[in-house]
Short mmCIF file of C-alpha atoms in Angstrom, two decimals:
data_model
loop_
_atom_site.label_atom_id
_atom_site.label_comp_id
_atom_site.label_asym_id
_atom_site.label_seq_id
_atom_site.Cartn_x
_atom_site.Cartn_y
_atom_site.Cartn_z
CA UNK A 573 0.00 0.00 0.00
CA UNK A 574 1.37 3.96 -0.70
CA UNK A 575 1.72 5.03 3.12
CA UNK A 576 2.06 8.48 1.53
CA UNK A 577 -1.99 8.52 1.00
CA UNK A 578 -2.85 7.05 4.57
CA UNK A 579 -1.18 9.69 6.13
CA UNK A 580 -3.47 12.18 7.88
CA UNK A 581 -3.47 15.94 6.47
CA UNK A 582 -2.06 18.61 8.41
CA UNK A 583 -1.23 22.54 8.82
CA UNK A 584 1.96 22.40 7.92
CA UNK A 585 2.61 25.20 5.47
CA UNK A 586 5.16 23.11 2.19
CA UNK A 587 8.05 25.43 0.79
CA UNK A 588 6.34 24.98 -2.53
CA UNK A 589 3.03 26.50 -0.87
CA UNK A 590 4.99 29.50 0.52
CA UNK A 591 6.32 30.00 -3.39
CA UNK A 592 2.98 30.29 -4.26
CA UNK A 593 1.82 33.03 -2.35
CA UNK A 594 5.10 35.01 -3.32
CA UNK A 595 3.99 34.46 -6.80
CA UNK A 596 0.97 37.07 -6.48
CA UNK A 597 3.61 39.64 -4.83
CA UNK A 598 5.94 38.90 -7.56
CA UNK A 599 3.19 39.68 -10.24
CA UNK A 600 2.78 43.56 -8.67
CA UNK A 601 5.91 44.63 -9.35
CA UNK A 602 6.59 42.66 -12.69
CA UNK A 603 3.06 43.46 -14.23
CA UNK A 604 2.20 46.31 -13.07
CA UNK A 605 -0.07 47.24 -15.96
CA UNK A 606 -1.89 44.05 -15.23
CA UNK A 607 -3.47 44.34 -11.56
CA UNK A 608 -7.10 44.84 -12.35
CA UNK A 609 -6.60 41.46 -14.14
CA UNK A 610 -5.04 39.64 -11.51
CA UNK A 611 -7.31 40.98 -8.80
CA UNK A 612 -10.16 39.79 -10.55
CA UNK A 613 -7.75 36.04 -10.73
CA UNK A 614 -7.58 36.40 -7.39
CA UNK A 615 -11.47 37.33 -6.41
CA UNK A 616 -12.63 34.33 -9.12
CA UNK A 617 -10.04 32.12 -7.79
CA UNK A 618 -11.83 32.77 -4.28
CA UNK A 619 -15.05 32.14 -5.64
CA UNK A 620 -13.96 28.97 -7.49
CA UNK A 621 -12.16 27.39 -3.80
CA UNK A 622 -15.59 27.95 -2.33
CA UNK A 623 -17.53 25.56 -5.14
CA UNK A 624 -14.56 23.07 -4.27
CA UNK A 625 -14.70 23.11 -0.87
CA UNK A 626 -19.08 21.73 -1.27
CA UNK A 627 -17.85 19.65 -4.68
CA UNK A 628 -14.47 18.78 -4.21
CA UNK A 629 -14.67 17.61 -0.43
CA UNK A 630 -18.30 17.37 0.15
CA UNK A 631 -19.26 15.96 -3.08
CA UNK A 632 -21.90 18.31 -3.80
CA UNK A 633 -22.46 19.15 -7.28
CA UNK A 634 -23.91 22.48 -8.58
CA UNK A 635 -25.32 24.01 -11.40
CA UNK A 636 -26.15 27.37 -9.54
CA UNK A 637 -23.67 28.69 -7.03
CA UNK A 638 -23.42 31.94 -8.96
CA UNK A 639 -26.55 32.61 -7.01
CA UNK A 640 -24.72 33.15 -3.95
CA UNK A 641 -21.75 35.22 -5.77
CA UNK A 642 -24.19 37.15 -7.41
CA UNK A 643 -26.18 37.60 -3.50
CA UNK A 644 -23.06 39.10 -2.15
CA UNK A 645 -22.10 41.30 -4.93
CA UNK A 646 -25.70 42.98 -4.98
CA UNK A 647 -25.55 43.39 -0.89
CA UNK A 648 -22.21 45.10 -1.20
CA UNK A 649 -23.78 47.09 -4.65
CA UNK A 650 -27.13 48.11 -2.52
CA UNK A 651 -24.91 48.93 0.84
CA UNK A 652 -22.65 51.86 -1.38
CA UNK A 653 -25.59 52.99 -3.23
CA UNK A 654 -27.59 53.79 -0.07
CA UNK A 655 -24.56 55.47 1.34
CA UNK A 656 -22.94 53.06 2.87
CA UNK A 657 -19.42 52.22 0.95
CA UNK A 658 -17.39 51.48 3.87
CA UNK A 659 -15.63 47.84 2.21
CA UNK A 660 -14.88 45.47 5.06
CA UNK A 661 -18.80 45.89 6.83
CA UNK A 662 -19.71 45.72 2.97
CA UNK A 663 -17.91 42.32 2.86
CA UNK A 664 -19.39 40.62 6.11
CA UNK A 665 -22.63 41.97 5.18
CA UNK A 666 -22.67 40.13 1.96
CA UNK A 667 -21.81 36.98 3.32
CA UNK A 668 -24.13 37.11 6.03
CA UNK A 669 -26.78 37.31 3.01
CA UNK A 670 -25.17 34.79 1.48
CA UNK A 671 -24.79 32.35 4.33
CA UNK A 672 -28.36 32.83 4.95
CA UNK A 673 -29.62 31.97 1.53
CA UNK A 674 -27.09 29.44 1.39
CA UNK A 675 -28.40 27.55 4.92
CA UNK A 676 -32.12 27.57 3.43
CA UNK A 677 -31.07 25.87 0.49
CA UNK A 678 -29.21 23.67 1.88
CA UNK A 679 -32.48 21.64 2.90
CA UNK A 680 -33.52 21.20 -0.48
CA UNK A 681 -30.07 20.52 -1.76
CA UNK A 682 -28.90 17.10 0.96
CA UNK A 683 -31.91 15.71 0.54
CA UNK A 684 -31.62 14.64 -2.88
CA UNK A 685 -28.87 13.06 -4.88
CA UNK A 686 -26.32 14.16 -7.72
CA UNK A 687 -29.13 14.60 -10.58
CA UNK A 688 -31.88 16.07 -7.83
CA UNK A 689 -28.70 18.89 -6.85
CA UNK A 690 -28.18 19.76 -10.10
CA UNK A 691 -31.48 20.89 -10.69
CA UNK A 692 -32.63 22.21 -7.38
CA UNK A 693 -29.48 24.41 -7.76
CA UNK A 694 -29.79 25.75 -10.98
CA UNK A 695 -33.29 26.00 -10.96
CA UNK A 696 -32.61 28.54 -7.75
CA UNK A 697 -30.01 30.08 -10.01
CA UNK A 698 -32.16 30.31 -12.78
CA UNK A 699 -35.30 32.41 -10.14
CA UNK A 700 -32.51 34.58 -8.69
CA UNK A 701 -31.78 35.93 -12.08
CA UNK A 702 -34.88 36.52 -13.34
CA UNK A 703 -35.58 38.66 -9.94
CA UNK A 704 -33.21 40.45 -9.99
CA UNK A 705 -34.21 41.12 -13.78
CA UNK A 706 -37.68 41.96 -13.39
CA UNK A 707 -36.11 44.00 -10.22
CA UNK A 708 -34.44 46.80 -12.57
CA UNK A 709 -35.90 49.67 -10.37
CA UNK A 710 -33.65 47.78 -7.39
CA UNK A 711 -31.35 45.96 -8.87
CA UNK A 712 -30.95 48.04 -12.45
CA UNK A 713 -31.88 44.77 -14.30
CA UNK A 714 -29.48 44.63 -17.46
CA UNK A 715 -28.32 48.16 -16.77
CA UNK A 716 -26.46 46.69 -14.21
CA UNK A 717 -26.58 49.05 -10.85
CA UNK A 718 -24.48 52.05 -11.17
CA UNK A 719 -23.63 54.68 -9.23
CA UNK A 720 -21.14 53.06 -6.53
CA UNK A 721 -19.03 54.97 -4.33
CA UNK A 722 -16.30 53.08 -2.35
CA UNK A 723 -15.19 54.33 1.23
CA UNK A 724 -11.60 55.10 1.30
CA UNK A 725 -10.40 51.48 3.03
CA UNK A 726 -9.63 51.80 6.36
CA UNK A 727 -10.33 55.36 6.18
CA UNK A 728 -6.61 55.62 4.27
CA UNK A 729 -6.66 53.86 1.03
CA UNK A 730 -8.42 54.85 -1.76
CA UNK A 731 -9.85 52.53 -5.38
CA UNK A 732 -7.30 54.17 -7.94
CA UNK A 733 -7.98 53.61 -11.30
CA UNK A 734 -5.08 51.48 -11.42
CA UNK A 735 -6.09 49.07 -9.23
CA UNK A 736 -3.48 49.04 -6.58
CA UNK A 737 -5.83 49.39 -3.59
CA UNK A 738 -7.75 46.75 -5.21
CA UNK A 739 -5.12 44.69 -5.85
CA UNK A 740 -3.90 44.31 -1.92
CA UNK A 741 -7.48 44.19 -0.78
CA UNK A 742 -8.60 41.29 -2.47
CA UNK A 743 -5.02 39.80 -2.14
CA UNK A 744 -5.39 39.95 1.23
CA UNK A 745 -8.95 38.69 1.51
CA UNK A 746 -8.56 35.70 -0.32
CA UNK A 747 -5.39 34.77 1.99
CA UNK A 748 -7.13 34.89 4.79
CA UNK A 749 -9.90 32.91 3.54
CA UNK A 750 -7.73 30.33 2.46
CA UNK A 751 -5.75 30.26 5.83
CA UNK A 752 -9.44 29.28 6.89
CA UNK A 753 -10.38 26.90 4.79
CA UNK A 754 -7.08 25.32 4.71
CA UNK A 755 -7.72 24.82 8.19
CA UNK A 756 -11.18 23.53 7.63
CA UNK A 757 -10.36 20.77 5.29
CA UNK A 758 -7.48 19.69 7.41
CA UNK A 759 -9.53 19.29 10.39
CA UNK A 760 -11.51 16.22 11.43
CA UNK A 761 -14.57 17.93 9.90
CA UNK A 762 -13.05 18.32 7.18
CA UNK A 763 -12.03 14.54 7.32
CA UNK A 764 -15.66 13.56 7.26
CA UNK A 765 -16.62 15.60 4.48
CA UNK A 766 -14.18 13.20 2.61
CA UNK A 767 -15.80 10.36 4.06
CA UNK A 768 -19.23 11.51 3.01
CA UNK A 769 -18.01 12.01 -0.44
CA UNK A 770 -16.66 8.44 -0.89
CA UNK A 771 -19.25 6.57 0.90
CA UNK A 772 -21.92 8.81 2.59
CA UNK A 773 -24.47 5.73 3.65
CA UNK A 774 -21.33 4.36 5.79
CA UNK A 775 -20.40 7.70 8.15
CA UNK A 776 -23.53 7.41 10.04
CA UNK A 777 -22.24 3.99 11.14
CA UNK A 778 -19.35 6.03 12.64
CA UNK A 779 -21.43 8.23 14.47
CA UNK A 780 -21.31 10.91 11.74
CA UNK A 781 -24.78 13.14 11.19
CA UNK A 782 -24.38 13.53 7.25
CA UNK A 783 -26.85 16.07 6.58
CA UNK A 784 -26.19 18.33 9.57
CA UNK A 785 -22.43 18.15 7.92
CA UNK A 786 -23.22 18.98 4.49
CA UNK A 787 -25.78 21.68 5.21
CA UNK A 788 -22.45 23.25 7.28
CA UNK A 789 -20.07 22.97 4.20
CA UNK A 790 -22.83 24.24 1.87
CA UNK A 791 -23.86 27.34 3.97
CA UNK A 792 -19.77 28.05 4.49
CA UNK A 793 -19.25 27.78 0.51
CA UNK A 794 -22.10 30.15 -0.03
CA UNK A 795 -21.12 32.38 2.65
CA UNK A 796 -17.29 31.95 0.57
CA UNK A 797 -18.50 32.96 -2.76
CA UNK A 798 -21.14 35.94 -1.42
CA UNK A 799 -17.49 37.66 -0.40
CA UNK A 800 -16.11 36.87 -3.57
CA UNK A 801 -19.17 38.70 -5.12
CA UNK A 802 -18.71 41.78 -3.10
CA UNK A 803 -15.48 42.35 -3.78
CA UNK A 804 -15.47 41.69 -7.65
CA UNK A 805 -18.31 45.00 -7.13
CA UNK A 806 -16.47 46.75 -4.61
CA UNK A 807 -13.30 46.57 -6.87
CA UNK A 808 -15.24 47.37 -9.78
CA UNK A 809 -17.72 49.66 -8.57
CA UNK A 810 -20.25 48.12 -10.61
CA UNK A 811 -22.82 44.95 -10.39
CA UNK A 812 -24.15 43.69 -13.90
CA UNK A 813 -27.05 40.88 -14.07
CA UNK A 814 -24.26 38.55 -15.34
CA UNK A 815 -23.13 37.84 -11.60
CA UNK A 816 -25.90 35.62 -11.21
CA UNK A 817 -26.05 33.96 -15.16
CA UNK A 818 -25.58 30.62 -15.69
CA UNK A 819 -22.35 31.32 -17.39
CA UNK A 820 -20.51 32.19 -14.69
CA UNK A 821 -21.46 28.70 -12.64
CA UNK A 822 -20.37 26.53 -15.78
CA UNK A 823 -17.13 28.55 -16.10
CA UNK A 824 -16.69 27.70 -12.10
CA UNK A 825 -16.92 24.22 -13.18
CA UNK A 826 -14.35 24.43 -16.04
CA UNK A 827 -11.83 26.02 -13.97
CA UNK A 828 -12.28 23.27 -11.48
CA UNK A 829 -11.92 20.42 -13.55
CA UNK A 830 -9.00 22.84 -14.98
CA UNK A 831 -7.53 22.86 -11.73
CA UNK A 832 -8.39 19.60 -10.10
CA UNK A 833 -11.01 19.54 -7.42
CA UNK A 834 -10.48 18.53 -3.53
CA UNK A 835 -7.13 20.25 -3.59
CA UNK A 836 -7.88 24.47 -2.82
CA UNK A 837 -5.09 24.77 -4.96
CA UNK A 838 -6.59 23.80 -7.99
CA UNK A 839 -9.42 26.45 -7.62
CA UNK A 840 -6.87 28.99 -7.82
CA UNK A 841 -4.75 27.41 -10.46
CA UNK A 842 -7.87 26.53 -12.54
CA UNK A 843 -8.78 30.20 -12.18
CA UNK A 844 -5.89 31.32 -13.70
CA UNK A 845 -5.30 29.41 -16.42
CA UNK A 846 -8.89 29.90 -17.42
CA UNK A 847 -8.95 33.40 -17.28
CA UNK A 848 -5.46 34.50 -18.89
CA UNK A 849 -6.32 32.28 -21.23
CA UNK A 850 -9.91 33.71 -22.10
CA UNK A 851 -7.90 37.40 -21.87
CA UNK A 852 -4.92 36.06 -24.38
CA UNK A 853 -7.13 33.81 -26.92
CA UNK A 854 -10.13 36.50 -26.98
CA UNK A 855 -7.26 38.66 -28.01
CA UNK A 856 -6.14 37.46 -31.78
CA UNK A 857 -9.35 35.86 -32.17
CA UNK A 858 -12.31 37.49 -30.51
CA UNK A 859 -14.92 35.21 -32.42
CA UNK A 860 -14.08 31.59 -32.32
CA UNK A 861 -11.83 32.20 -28.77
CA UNK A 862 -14.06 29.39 -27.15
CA UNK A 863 -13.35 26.27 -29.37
CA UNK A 864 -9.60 26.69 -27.94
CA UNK A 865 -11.33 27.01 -24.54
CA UNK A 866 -12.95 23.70 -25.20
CA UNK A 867 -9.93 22.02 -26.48
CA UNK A 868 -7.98 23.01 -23.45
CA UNK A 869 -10.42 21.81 -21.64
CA UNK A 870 -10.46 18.35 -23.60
CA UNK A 871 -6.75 17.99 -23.81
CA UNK A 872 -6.46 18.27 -20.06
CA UNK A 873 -9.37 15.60 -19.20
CA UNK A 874 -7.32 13.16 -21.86
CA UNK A 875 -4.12 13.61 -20.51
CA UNK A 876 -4.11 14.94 -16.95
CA UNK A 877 -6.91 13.34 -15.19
CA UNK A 878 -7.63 15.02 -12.03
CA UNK A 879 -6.91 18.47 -13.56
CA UNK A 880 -3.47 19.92 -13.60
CA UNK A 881 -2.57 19.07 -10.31
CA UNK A 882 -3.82 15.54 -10.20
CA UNK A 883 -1.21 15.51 -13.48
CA UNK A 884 1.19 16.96 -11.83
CA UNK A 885 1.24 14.91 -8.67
CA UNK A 886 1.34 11.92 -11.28
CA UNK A 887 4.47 13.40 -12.79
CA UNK A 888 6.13 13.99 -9.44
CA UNK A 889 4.92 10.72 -8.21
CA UNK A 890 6.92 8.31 -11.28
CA UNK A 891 9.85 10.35 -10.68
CA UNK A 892 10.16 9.73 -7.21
CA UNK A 893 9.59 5.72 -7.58
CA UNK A 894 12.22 5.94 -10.40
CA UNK A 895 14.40 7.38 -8.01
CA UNK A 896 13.41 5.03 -5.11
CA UNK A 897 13.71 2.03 -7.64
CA UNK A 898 17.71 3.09 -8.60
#
């Protein structure tokens, strides 16, 4: 048997992880004409670690949690509108919204299987949209809602065009998130989220209450994703309908399986290759930018099952038995 994959998970931050998080420091001062684009990595990355952390761990698929991304950006949008832009109350009032939303449906969502989720979420998806559509005098239906006005953060730091503030802001947001649920997963709870996903009917024999567990994960994710929503509109100043499309769920998924699910890392990495690839490709060919989407896509279910860490690890893994075996 690999003792390598009974061994239990723990904090323990790698060198390679630390290398990682440089890598987002690195990028301010080397692309400087680039930080809008990677705060918005950065904020979809965050959103795309909080669908892994109810798919990847939990095993809970879904077709709608843009509903939840689009929840928080909209509570964050209606807070500045009204007068109050202050960001960081803006950003646990969004996932308090979210969290709620997210805990109601949660009911609906354990008590069905894969097929049953997949509709109960996007169907949700699909009513949040059209509400906030037929909404336009609240929401500014396909307007979008206009007219935001950030606080200065902390009373000190104000959203320059150039995304600087922005850039730190969500930077630091989505560390501290990840701190969290990098913690979370780590932790017995997050142990039996595992064990739910590979055999849910045995955990109760274990003592484990499934459903009181995965209405926790899914009310955390949604919680997750509503502060990813708020800050792509805080950053932006500006909420379009599109936060709570369809489109933006199925991209989620692609930069999952992109990434490789169950890992937190493959959110983030998924997110990035996705989008610098949608901003390079759209680039020299604007109309038919999606077929090389797809075969990206394609290519990396052939040849790197489990995404492009589960490849990866693959890689790392023959080289390291080569070694052993000489």
């Amino acid at each position: 048997m690999d003792h390598a994959a009974l061994r239990l998970p723990n904090d323990r931050w790698k060198a390679f992880e630390i290398a990682f998080w440089l890598l987002p420091v690195a990028s301010y001062f080397l692309f400087p004409d680039y930080l809008v684009l990677v705060s918005q990595i950065m904020i979809i990355g965050l959103f795309a670690m909080s669908l892994d952390l109810i798919l990847g761990y939990a095993g809970i698929v879904s077709l709608g949690h843009a509903a939840f991304f689009g929840l928080g950006a909209y509570t964050a949008g209606l807070l500045s509108v009204h007068g109050w832009g202050e960001p960081v109350s803006g950003l646990f009032a969004a996932a308090a919204v979210a969290a709620v939303a997210g805990f109601l449906v949660s009911f609906l969502v354990v008590r069905g299987q894969d097929l049953a989720r997949l509709m109960v979420t996007l169907g949700i998806g699909l009513m949040l949209f059209e509400a906030a559509n037929k909404a336009a005098f609240i929401t500014g239906g396909v307007d979008g809602l206009s007219g935001m006005a950030m606080a200065p953060l902390f009373g000190t730091f104000e959203f320059d065009l150039y995304g600087k503030t922005a850039f730190w802001y969500s930077f630091a947001v989505l560390f501290l998130l990840f701190v969290a649920m990098r913690r979370v997963v780590n932790s017995p709870f997050g142990l039996s989220l595992r064990g739910i996903r590979e055999g849910g009917r045995r955990m109760p024999a274990i003592g484990a209450n499934v459903d009181r567990r995965l209405v926790a994960v899914f009310t955390l994710g949604a919680a997750i994703a509503g502060v990813a929503g708020a800050l792509l509109a805080q950053t932006t100043q500006f909420v379009g309908l599109d936060v709570l499309g369809f489109p933006r769920s199925a991209e989620l998924l692609i930069m999952l399986v992109l990434g490789g699910t169950g890992r937190l890392y493959g959110a983030l990495i998924g997110a990035a290759v996705f989008m610098v690839a949608q901003d390079k490709i759209s680039g020299f060919d604007p109309t038919y930018w999606q077929f090389y989407i797809g075969l990206l896509l394609v290519l990396i279910v052939l040849f790197a099952r489990g995404g492009i860490l589960g490849g990866l690890e693959k890689i790392y893994a023959r080289i390291f038995k080569r070694k052993e075996a000489a």
